[in-house]
Amino acid sequence: MRILISGATGLIGRKIVDLCRSQGIAVNYLTTSKDKIISDDNYKGFHWNPNSGEIDMDCFKEVDAIINLAGSSISKRWTSNYKKEIISSRINTVRTLYDALKKIDNDRITSFVSASAIGIYPNSLTSYYSEDEKEVDQSFLGEVVAAWEKEIDTFTSFDFSVAKIRIGLVMASDGGALPEMAKPIKNYVGTGFGSGEQWQSWIHISDLARIFLFAVENRLQGIYNGVGPNPVTNNKLVKEIAKVLDRPLLLPNIPKFVMKTILGEMSYILFASQRVSSKKIEEEGFIFHHSNICKTVEQIYNKENKKESQDELFQKEFLS
């Protein structure tokens, strides 16, 4: 099998590439930076520029499936210009892939799996959302995801399966939300946001990578939530991180108006509450390896600490 991946150098993309390599799956990847192009038999880079619709058509050679992860980060201040970039980076990548696929013989391709986000679900402390929810959150994030998924739906005109993975809060040591949440806690100024009762539907990075490959291999069709089985409140998550890091939580929760002053409209992502179900993907036969937030945070930081210890030992031996 050979999979074409857009966004392969991002947090999720890197994990999927590692998983593919461990299973003997070849990867073609798209990059906007020509200096990031590597070419060997099982890992080949190809240049594209979604903003202008340019793409190296050789990227589709011998490809059996496509995973789309491309899109600008939402974790930057939402100026009017950057909001346009957040939307266009998602729409343009999907359109560029779609237009290119219409020009080639795509009979070999069996599956197209695209990232999406749980930000489409309405902000609620009481609802428990499954994939059949029709209401869209009345926020910029809701607007972005709705437009993104509408564009992805154009791929249903092809003969291959099309799946959308609505990604939640990704737990990883080398990116995503966890290091940013842990930073103030490590420095004894950690605390929750607002009431702390907002739900955070999280997923371990390795489980998320496995979901994408699972969707490809099983030719899943439609929407699936990329979240673990046990959402937690913001207060619970912060307490578990503090417990693992052995740090006290000394400060009261930070009010909304304070974070809005600091971050502007982007502060919305800290206070939005989406309690989201993983039942549908589990009913397809997917088994989560990480379902307990306490054990997940422990595993991530124990692994990180072990790596740091090994690096220190190597440097000590090398320098001596």
Coordinates of C-alpha atoms in Angstrom, one line a residue:
M1 CA 0.0 0.0 0.0
R2 CA 1.1 3.6 -0.7
I3 CA -0.7 6.6 1.0
L4 CA -0.5 10.2 -0.1
I5 CA -0.5 12.5 2.9
S6 CA -1.0 16.3 3.0
G7 CA 0.2 17.9 6.2
A8 CA 2.6 15.0 6.8
T9 CA 5.1 17.2 8.6
G10 CA 2.7 18.4 11.3
L11 CA 2.0 16.8 14.7
I12 CA -0.6 14.3 13.5
G13 CA 1.1 13.8 10.1
R14 CA 4.4 12.8 11.6
K15 CA 2.7 10.2 13.8
I16 CA 0.8 8.7 10.9
V17 CA 4.0 8.6 8.8
D18 CA 5.8 6.7 11.7
L19 CA 2.9 4.3 11.9
C20 CA 2.9 3.7 8.2
R21 CA 6.6 3.0 8.2
S22 CA 6.3 0.6 11.1
Q23 CA 3.7 -1.3 9.0
G24 CA 5.6 -1.3 5.8
I25 CA 3.2 1.2 4.1
A26 CA 4.9 3.6 1.6
V27 CA 4.2 7.3 1.9
N28 CA 4.0 10.1 -0.7
Y29 CA 3.7 13.5 1.0
L30 CA 2.9 17.0 -0.2
T31 CA 4.9 20.0 1.0
T32 CA 4.9 23.7 0.2
S33 CA 8.6 23.8 0.9
K34 CA 10.9 22.5 -1.8
D35 CA 13.7 22.1 0.7
K36 CA 11.6 19.6 2.7
I37 CA 11.4 17.2 -0.2
I38 CA 13.0 13.8 0.4
S39 CA 12.9 11.0 -2.1
D40 CA 13.4 7.3 -1.4
D41 CA 11.4 4.3 -2.3
N42 CA 9.0 4.4 0.6
Y43 CA 9.0 8.1 1.5
K44 CA 8.7 10.5 -1.4
G45 CA 8.0 14.3 -1.2
F46 CA 6.2 16.3 -3.8
H47 CA 5.8 20.1 -4.1
W48 CA 2.4 21.9 -4.1
N49 CA 1.0 25.3 -3.6
P50 CA -2.7 25.1 -2.7
N51 CA -3.1 28.9 -2.7
S52 CA -2.5 28.9 -6.5
G53 CA -3.8 25.4 -7.2
E54 CA -0.4 24.0 -8.1
I55 CA 0.5 20.4 -7.5
D56 CA 3.1 17.9 -8.7
M57 CA 0.8 15.3 -10.4
D58 CA 3.5 12.6 -9.9
C59 CA 2.4 12.6 -6.2
F60 CA -0.5 10.3 -7.2
K61 CA 1.6 7.6 -8.8
E62 CA 0.9 4.1 -7.3
V63 CA -1.2 5.7 -4.5
D64 CA -4.0 3.6 -3.0
A65 CA -5.4 6.1 -0.5
I66 CA -5.2 9.8 0.5
I67 CA -5.0 11.3 4.0
N68 CA -5.6 15.1 4.1
L69 CA -4.4 16.9 7.2
A70 CA -3.4 20.3 5.8
G71 CA -4.6 23.5 7.4
S72 CA -3.2 26.5 9.3
S73 CA -3.1 26.3 13.0
I74 CA -6.1 27.8 15.0
S75 CA -3.8 28.5 17.9
K76 CA -2.7 31.9 16.7
R77 CA -4.4 35.3 17.3
W78 CA -7.4 35.5 15.1
T79 CA -6.8 38.8 13.3
S80 CA -9.2 39.4 10.3
N81 CA -6.4 38.4 7.9
Y82 CA -5.4 35.2 9.8
K83 CA -9.1 34.1 10.0
K84 CA -9.1 34.3 6.2
E85 CA -6.0 32.1 6.2
I86 CA -7.5 29.5 8.5
I87 CA -10.4 29.0 6.2
S88 CA -8.6 29.3 2.9
S89 CA -5.8 26.9 3.9
R90 CA -8.4 24.2 4.4
I91 CA -10.6 25.0 1.4
N92 CA -7.7 25.5 -1.0
T93 CA -6.0 22.2 -0.1
V94 CA -9.2 20.2 -0.6
R95 CA -10.0 21.9 -3.9
T96 CA -6.4 21.4 -5.2
L97 CA -6.6 17.7 -4.5
Y98 CA -10.1 17.5 -6.0
D99 CA -9.2 19.3 -9.2
A100 CA -6.0 17.2 -9.6
L101 CA -7.9 13.9 -9.1
K102 CA -10.4 14.8 -11.8
K103 CA -7.6 15.0 -14.3
I104 CA -6.1 11.5 -13.7
D105 CA -7.2 7.9 -13.7
N106 CA -8.1 7.5 -10.0
D107 CA -9.4 3.9 -10.2
R108 CA -6.5 2.6 -8.0
I109 CA -7.5 4.9 -5.1
T110 CA -9.9 3.2 -2.6
S111 CA -10.1 5.7 0.2
F112 CA -9.9 9.4 1.0
V113 CA -9.8 10.4 4.7
S114 CA -9.7 14.0 5.8
A115 CA -9.2 15.8 9.1
S116 CA -12.0 17.8 10.5
A117 CA -12.7 19.1 14.0
I118 CA -15.2 18.7 16.9
G119 CA -15.4 22.6 16.9
I120 CA -18.4 22.1 14.7
Y121 CA -20.5 20.9 17.7
P122 CA -22.4 23.6 19.7
N123 CA -20.8 24.8 22.9
S124 CA -22.7 23.0 25.7
L125 CA -22.1 21.8 29.2
T126 CA -24.9 19.3 29.1
S127 CA -25.1 17.8 25.5
Y128 CA -23.4 14.6 24.5
Y129 CA -22.7 14.8 20.8
S130 CA -22.6 12.0 18.2
E131 CA -21.9 12.3 14.5
D132 CA -25.5 12.7 13.5
E133 CA -25.8 16.1 15.3
K134 CA -27.0 18.7 12.7
E135 CA -26.7 21.9 14.7
V136 CA -23.5 23.9 14.1
D137 CA -21.7 26.0 16.7
Q138 CA -22.4 29.7 16.2
S139 CA -18.8 30.7 16.4
F140 CA -15.9 31.2 14.0
L141 CA -14.7 27.6 14.6
G142 CA -18.2 26.3 13.7
E143 CA -18.1 28.4 10.5
V144 CA -14.6 27.0 9.6
V145 CA -15.5 23.4 10.1
A146 CA -18.8 23.6 8.3
A147 CA -17.2 25.2 5.2
W148 CA -14.3 22.6 5.4
E149 CA -16.6 19.6 5.5
K150 CA -18.8 21.0 2.7
E151 CA -15.7 21.1 0.5
I152 CA -14.7 17.6 1.6
D153 CA -18.1 16.3 0.6
T154 CA -17.3 17.1 -3.1
F155 CA -15.1 14.0 -3.1
T156 CA -18.2 11.8 -2.8
S157 CA -18.6 12.2 -6.6
F158 CA -15.6 9.8 -6.9
D159 CA -15.9 6.0 -6.6
F160 CA -13.7 5.7 -3.5
S161 CA -14.8 6.0 0.1
V162 CA -14.7 9.4 1.8
A163 CA -14.4 9.8 5.6
K164 CA -14.1 12.8 7.8
I165 CA -12.4 12.5 11.2
R166 CA -13.5 15.2 13.7
I167 CA -10.5 15.7 15.8
G168 CA -10.6 16.6 19.5
L169 CA -7.9 17.8 22.0
V170 CA -4.8 15.9 20.9
M171 CA -2.6 14.7 23.8
A172 CA 1.1 14.5 22.8
S173 CA 4.4 15.4 24.4
D174 CA 5.9 17.2 21.4
G175 CA 3.0 19.4 20.3
G176 CA -0.7 20.2 20.6
A177 CA -2.4 21.4 23.8
L178 CA -0.7 19.4 26.5
P179 CA 2.7 21.1 26.5
E180 CA 1.0 24.5 26.5
M181 CA -1.2 23.5 29.4
A182 CA 1.7 21.9 31.3
K183 CA 4.0 24.9 31.0
P184 CA 2.3 27.2 33.6
I185 CA 1.7 24.2 35.9
K186 CA 5.4 23.4 35.8
N187 CA 6.1 27.0 36.8
Y188 CA 3.6 26.9 39.7
V189 CA 1.1 29.3 38.0
G190 CA -1.2 26.6 36.5
T191 CA -5.0 26.8 36.8
G192 CA -8.2 26.1 35.0
F193 CA -10.2 28.4 32.7
G194 CA -13.5 30.0 33.6
S195 CA -15.7 27.7 35.6
G196 CA -13.5 24.7 34.6
E197 CA -16.7 22.7 34.0
Q198 CA -16.3 22.9 30.2
W199 CA -15.9 19.5 28.6
Q200 CA -12.7 18.6 26.8
S201 CA -12.9 15.6 24.5
W202 CA -9.3 14.4 24.2
I203 CA -7.4 11.7 22.3
H204 CA -3.9 10.3 22.6
I205 CA -1.9 11.1 19.5
S206 CA -1.1 7.4 18.8
D207 CA -4.8 6.5 18.9
L208 CA -5.6 9.3 16.5
A209 CA -3.0 8.1 14.0
R210 CA -4.4 4.6 14.3
I211 CA -7.9 5.9 13.6
F212 CA -6.8 7.5 10.3
L213 CA -5.1 4.3 9.1
F214 CA -8.1 2.3 10.4
A215 CA -10.4 4.5 8.3
V216 CA -8.2 4.0 5.2
E217 CA -7.8 0.2 5.6
N218 CA -11.5 -0.4 6.3
R219 CA -12.7 2.2 3.7
L220 CA -14.9 4.0 6.2
Q221 CA -17.5 6.3 4.8
G222 CA -19.0 9.4 6.5
I223 CA -18.2 11.3 9.7
Y224 CA -16.3 9.8 12.7
N225 CA -15.3 11.5 15.9
G226 CA -11.5 11.4 16.5
V227 CA -11.9 11.5 20.3
G228 CA -11.3 9.0 23.1
P229 CA -14.1 7.3 25.1
N230 CA -13.9 9.4 28.3
P231 CA -14.1 13.2 27.9
V232 CA -13.1 15.2 31.0
T233 CA -13.8 18.7 32.4
N234 CA -11.1 21.3 32.2
N235 CA -10.7 21.3 36.0
K236 CA -10.2 17.5 35.9
L237 CA -7.6 17.7 33.1
V238 CA -5.6 20.5 34.8
K239 CA -5.6 18.5 38.1
E240 CA -4.4 15.3 36.5
I241 CA -1.5 17.2 34.7
A242 CA -0.6 18.9 38.0
K243 CA -0.7 15.5 39.8
V244 CA 1.6 13.9 37.3
L245 CA 4.0 16.8 37.4
D246 CA 3.8 17.0 41.2
R247 CA 2.9 20.6 41.3
P248 CA 0.3 22.4 43.4
L249 CA -2.5 24.4 41.9
L250 CA -2.4 27.6 43.9
L251 CA -4.3 30.1 41.8
P252 CA -8.1 30.6 41.2
N253 CA -9.4 29.8 37.7
I254 CA -8.8 32.5 35.1
P255 CA -11.9 34.4 34.1
K256 CA -13.0 34.6 30.5
F257 CA -12.5 38.4 30.2
V258 CA -8.9 38.1 31.2
M259 CA -8.0 35.6 28.5
K260 CA -10.1 37.6 26.0
T261 CA -8.0 40.6 26.8
I262 CA -4.8 38.6 26.2
L263 CA -5.8 36.4 23.3
G264 CA -8.7 38.2 21.7
E265 CA -11.4 36.1 19.9
M266 CA -9.1 33.0 19.9
S267 CA -9.7 32.7 23.7
Y268 CA -13.0 31.0 22.7
I269 CA -11.2 27.7 22.3
L270 CA -10.2 27.7 26.0
F271 CA -13.8 27.9 27.2
A272 CA -15.8 26.0 24.5
S273 CA -17.4 22.9 25.8
Q274 CA -18.0 19.8 23.6
R275 CA -18.6 16.5 25.1
V276 CA -18.3 14.1 22.2
S277 CA -18.9 10.4 21.7
S278 CA -16.4 7.8 20.3
K279 CA -19.1 5.1 20.1
K280 CA -19.4 5.1 16.3
I281 CA -15.7 4.4 15.5
E282 CA -15.7 1.7 18.3
E283 CA -18.7 0.0 16.7
E284 CA -16.7 -0.3 13.5
G285 CA -14.2 -2.4 15.5
F286 CA -11.6 0.2 16.6
I287 CA -10.1 -0.4 20.0
F288 CA -8.6 2.5 21.9
H289 CA -5.2 1.9 23.7
H290 CA -5.6 5.1 25.8
S291 CA -8.9 5.7 27.5
N292 CA -8.0 7.0 31.0
I293 CA -6.8 10.6 31.2
C294 CA -4.6 10.0 34.3
K295 CA -2.8 7.0 32.8
T296 CA -2.4 8.9 29.5
V297 CA -0.8 11.9 31.0
E298 CA 1.4 9.7 33.2
Q299 CA 2.5 7.6 30.1
I300 CA 3.3 10.7 28.1
Y301 CA 5.4 12.3 30.8
N302 CA 7.1 9.1 31.9
K303 CA 8.1 8.5 28.3
E304 CA 9.3 12.1 27.9
N305 CA 11.3 11.9 31.2
K306 CA 12.8 8.6 30.1
K307 CA 13.9 10.2 26.8
E308 CA 15.4 13.2 28.6
S309 CA 17.3 10.8 30.9
Q310 CA 18.6 8.8 27.9
D311 CA 19.7 12.1 26.2
E312 CA 21.5 13.3 29.3
L313 CA 23.2 9.9 29.6
F314 CA 24.3 10.0 26.0
Q315 CA 25.6 13.6 26.3
K316 CA 27.5 12.7 29.5
E317 CA 29.2 9.7 27.9
F318 CA 29.9 11.5 24.7
L319 CA 31.4 14.6 26.4
S320 CA 33.5 12.4 28.8

